Short mmCIF file of C-alpha atoms in Angstrom, two decimals:
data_model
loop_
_atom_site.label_atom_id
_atom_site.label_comp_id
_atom_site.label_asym_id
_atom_site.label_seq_id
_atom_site.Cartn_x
_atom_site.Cartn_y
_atom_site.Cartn_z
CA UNK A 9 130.46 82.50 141.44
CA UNK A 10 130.45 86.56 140.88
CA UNK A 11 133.89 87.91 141.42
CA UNK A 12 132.71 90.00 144.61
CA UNK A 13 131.95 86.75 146.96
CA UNK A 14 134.96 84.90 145.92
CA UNK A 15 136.69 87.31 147.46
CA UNK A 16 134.91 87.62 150.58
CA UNK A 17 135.77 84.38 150.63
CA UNK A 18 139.02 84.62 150.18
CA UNK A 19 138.87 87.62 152.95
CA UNK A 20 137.19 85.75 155.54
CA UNK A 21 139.55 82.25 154.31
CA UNK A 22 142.78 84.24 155.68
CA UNK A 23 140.65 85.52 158.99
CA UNK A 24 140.45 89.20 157.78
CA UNK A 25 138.15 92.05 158.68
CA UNK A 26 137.82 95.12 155.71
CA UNK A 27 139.97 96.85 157.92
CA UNK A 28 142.97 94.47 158.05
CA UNK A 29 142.67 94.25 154.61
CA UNK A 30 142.52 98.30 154.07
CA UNK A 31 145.60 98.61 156.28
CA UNK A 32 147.23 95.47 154.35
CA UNK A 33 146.63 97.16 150.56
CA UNK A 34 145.64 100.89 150.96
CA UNK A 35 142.12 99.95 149.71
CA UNK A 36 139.57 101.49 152.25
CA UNK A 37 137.25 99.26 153.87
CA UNK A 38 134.44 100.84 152.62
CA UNK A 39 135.29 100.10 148.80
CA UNK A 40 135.97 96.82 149.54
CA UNK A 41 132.84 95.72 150.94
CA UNK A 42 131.27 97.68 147.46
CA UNK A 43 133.19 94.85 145.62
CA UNK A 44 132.03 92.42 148.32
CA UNK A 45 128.71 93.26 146.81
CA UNK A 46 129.51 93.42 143.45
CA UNK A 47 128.76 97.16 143.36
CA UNK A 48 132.42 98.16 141.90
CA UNK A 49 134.43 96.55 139.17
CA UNK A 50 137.72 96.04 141.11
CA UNK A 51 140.36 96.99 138.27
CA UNK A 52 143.77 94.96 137.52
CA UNK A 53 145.65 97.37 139.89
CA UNK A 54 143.58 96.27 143.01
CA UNK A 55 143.00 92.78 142.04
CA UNK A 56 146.87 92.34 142.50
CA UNK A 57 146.77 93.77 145.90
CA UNK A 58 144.38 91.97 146.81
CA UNK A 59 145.59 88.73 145.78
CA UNK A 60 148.84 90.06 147.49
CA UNK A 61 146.67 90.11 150.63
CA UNK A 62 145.12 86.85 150.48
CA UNK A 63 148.14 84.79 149.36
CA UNK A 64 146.75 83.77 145.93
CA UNK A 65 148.12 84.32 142.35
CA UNK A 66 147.49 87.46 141.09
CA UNK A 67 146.91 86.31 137.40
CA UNK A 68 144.10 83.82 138.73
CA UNK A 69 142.04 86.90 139.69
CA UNK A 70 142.52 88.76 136.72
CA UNK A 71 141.96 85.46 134.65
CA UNK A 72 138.85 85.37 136.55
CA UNK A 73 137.14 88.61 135.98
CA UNK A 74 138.59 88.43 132.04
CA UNK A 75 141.58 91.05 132.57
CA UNK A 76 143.42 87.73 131.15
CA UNK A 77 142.37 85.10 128.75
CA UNK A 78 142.21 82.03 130.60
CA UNK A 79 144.38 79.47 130.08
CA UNK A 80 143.04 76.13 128.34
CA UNK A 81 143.99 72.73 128.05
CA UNK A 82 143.17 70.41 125.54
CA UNK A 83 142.50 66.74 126.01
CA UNK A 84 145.57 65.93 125.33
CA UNK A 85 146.94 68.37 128.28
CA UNK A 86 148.77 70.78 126.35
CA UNK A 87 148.24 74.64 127.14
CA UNK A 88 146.64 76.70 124.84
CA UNK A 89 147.37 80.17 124.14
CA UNK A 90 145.33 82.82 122.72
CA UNK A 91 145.54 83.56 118.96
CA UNK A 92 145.17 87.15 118.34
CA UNK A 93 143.22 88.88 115.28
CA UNK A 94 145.92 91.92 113.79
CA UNK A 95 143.98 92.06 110.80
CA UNK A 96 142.35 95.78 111.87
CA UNK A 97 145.95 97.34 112.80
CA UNK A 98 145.38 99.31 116.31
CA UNK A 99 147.54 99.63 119.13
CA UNK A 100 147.61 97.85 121.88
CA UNK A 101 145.76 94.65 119.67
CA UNK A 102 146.71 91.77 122.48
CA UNK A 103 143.53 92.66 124.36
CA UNK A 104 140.59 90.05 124.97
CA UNK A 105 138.25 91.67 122.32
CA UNK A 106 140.79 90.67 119.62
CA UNK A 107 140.78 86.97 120.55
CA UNK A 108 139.97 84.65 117.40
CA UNK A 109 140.75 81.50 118.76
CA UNK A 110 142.88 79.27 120.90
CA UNK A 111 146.06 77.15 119.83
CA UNK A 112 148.08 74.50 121.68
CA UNK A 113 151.44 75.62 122.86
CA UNK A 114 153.85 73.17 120.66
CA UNK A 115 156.30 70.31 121.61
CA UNK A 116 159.33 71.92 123.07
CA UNK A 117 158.14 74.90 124.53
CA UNK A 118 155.93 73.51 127.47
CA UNK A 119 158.32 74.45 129.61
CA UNK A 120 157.58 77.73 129.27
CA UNK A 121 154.64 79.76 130.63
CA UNK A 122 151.68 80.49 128.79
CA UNK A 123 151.77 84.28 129.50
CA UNK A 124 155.45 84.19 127.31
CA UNK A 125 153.60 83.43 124.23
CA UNK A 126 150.79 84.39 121.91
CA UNK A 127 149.92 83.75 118.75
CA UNK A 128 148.38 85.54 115.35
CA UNK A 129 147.26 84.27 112.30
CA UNK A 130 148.85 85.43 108.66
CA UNK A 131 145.90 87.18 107.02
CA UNK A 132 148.50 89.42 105.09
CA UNK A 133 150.29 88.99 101.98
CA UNK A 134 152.86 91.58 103.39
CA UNK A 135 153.57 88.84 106.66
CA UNK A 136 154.18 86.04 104.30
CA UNK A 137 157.82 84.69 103.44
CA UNK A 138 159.69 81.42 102.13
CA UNK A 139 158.46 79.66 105.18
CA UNK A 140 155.33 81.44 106.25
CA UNK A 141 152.06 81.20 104.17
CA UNK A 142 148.85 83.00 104.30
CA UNK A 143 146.45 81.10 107.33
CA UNK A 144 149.24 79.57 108.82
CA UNK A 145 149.33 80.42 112.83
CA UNK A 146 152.24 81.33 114.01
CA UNK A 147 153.58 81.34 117.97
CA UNK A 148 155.29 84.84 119.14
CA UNK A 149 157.32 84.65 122.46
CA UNK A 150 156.94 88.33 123.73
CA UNK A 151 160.29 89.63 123.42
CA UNK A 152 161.42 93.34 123.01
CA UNK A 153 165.02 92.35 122.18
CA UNK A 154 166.36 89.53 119.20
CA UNK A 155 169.08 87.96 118.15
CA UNK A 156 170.93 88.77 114.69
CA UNK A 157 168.86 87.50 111.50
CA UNK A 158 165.98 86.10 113.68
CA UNK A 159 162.76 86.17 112.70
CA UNK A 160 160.38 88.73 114.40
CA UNK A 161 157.35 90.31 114.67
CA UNK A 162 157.88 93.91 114.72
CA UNK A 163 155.79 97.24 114.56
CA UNK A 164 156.61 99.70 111.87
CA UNK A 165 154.59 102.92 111.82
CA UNK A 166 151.40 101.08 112.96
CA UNK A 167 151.99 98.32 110.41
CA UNK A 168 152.42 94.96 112.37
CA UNK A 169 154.48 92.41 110.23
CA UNK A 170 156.96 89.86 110.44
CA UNK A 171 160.53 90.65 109.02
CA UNK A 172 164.12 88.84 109.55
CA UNK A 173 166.28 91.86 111.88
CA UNK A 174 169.58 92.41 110.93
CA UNK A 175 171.81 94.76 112.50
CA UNK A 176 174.65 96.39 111.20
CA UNK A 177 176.16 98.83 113.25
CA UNK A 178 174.03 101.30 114.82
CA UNK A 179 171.37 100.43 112.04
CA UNK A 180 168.53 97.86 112.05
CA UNK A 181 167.28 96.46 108.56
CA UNK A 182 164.43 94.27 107.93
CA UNK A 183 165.05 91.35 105.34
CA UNK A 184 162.29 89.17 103.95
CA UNK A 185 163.23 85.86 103.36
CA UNK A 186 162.11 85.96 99.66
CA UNK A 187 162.89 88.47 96.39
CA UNK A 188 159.68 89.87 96.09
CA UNK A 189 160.36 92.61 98.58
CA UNK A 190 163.00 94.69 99.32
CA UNK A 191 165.10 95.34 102.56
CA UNK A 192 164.00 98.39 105.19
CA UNK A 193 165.72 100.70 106.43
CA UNK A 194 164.98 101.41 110.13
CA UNK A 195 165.22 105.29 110.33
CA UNK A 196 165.66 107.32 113.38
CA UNK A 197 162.32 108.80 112.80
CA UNK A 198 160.28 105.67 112.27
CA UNK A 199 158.29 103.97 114.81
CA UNK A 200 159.62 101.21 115.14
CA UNK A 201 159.31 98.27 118.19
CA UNK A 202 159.86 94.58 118.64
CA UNK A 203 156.84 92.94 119.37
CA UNK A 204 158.05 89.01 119.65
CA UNK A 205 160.41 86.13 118.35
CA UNK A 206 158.60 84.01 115.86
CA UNK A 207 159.59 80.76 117.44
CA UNK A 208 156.87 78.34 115.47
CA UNK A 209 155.14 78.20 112.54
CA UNK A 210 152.07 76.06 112.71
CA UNK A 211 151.24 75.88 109.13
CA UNK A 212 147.75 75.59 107.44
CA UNK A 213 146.59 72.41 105.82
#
C-alpha cells in the first residue's frame, strides 16, 4: 500500500476532514491531500505530526516510508538490528544507504529497544583489540556519555574507532587493550564525540 492512502486511511479511521487535520498539525489541507495522492514525499518532520494526529507511533510511519530501517525478527523471535557499513568514513554513516546487513539483538539485552542499538562490523585493523578481531560484529548502544575504562566507539577527527576511555581529570585518553598502539591524548582542539558503548562482541567464526 503507497504511503499516501494509508494515511487517508488513517485520516478518515479517526473521522477527520483535511481541515481538522490542518488545524490539528499546522499542515494545510491542501498539502495534505497532495500526499493523499502521493504527489509529495511527506518528510520525517510531518510524518510525526501526523502520526501525532492519528494516534499511531510515529516510528511506524517513518519505518514505513524507509526514514527507519525496519525492524526484523528472526524465526526464532529475536529483534534484529541494523549492521552499519563505516568502512567509507563520512558523517552522519547510520543512514539506510549504509545498511550491510541485519543481526539479532543478543541474550540479555531484549529488554531494550531496538532503536538503542546498532551494530558495525570490524573491517579495520585500527578497531581491533585483545578481544575484538577483524569481521567480528559488534553491538553499539547509542550513548554520548561512558563510564570509566569502558569500551566505546568514538569519533576522532572523522576517524570512527573503538578505544577503552579513561578519564583523568579534566582529560580523556583512549587506551587500546593491546601493546601495539599507544594511548591518545584527547586535545581541546580535536574532534572528538562518543558515538556508543560497545556492549557485545559477536565474534566471527
Amino acid at each position: 500500500m503507497k504511503i499516501g492512502l494509508y494515511l487517508k486511511e488513517l485520516r478518515l479511521k479517526n473521522n477527520l476532514t483535511t481541515k481538522q487535520v490542518e488545524v490539528k498539525t499546522g499542515i494545510s489541507n491542501s498539502y495534505i491531500s497532495l500526499i493523499e495522492r502521493n504527489k509529495r514525499k511527506p518528510s520525517a518532520e510531518i510524518l510525526s505530526k501526523l502520526a501525532k494526529a492519528y494516534q499511531v507511533k510515529a516510528e511506524d510511519l517513518l519505518r514505513l516510508i524507509g526514514y527507519l530501517p525496519p525492524i526484523i525478527k528472526t524465526k526464532y523471535g529475536f529483534q534484529q538490528i541494523p549492521i552499519y557499513n563505516i568502512a567509507a568514513i563520512k558523517k552522519p554513516f547510520l543512514i539506510s544507504e549504509n545498511i550491510e546487513g541485519y543481526s539479532p539483538l543478543p541474550p540479555g539485552l531484549e529488554s531494550y529497544s531496538t532503536k538503542d542499538f546498532f551494530a558495525i562490523r570490524v573491517k579495520d585493523k585500527n578497531m581491533t583489540c585483545k578481544r575484538i578481531e577483524e569481521g567480528d560484529i559488534l553491538i553499539i548502544k547509542k550513548q554520548s556519555k561512558i563510564e570509566k575504562g569502558a569500551i566505546a566507539l568514538i569519533s576522532l577527527n572523522n576517524e570512527i574507532t573503538t578505544k577503552r576511555v579513561v578519564k583523568q581529570d579534566k582529560h580523556i585518553i583512549l587506551q587500546s587493550t593491546d601493546l601495539e598502539h599507544l594511548p591518545i591524548l584527547v586535545k581541546e582542539t580535536d574532534d572528538f564525540g562518543i558515538i556508543g558503548k560497545v556492549e557485545w562482541v559477536i565474534h566471527k567464526f
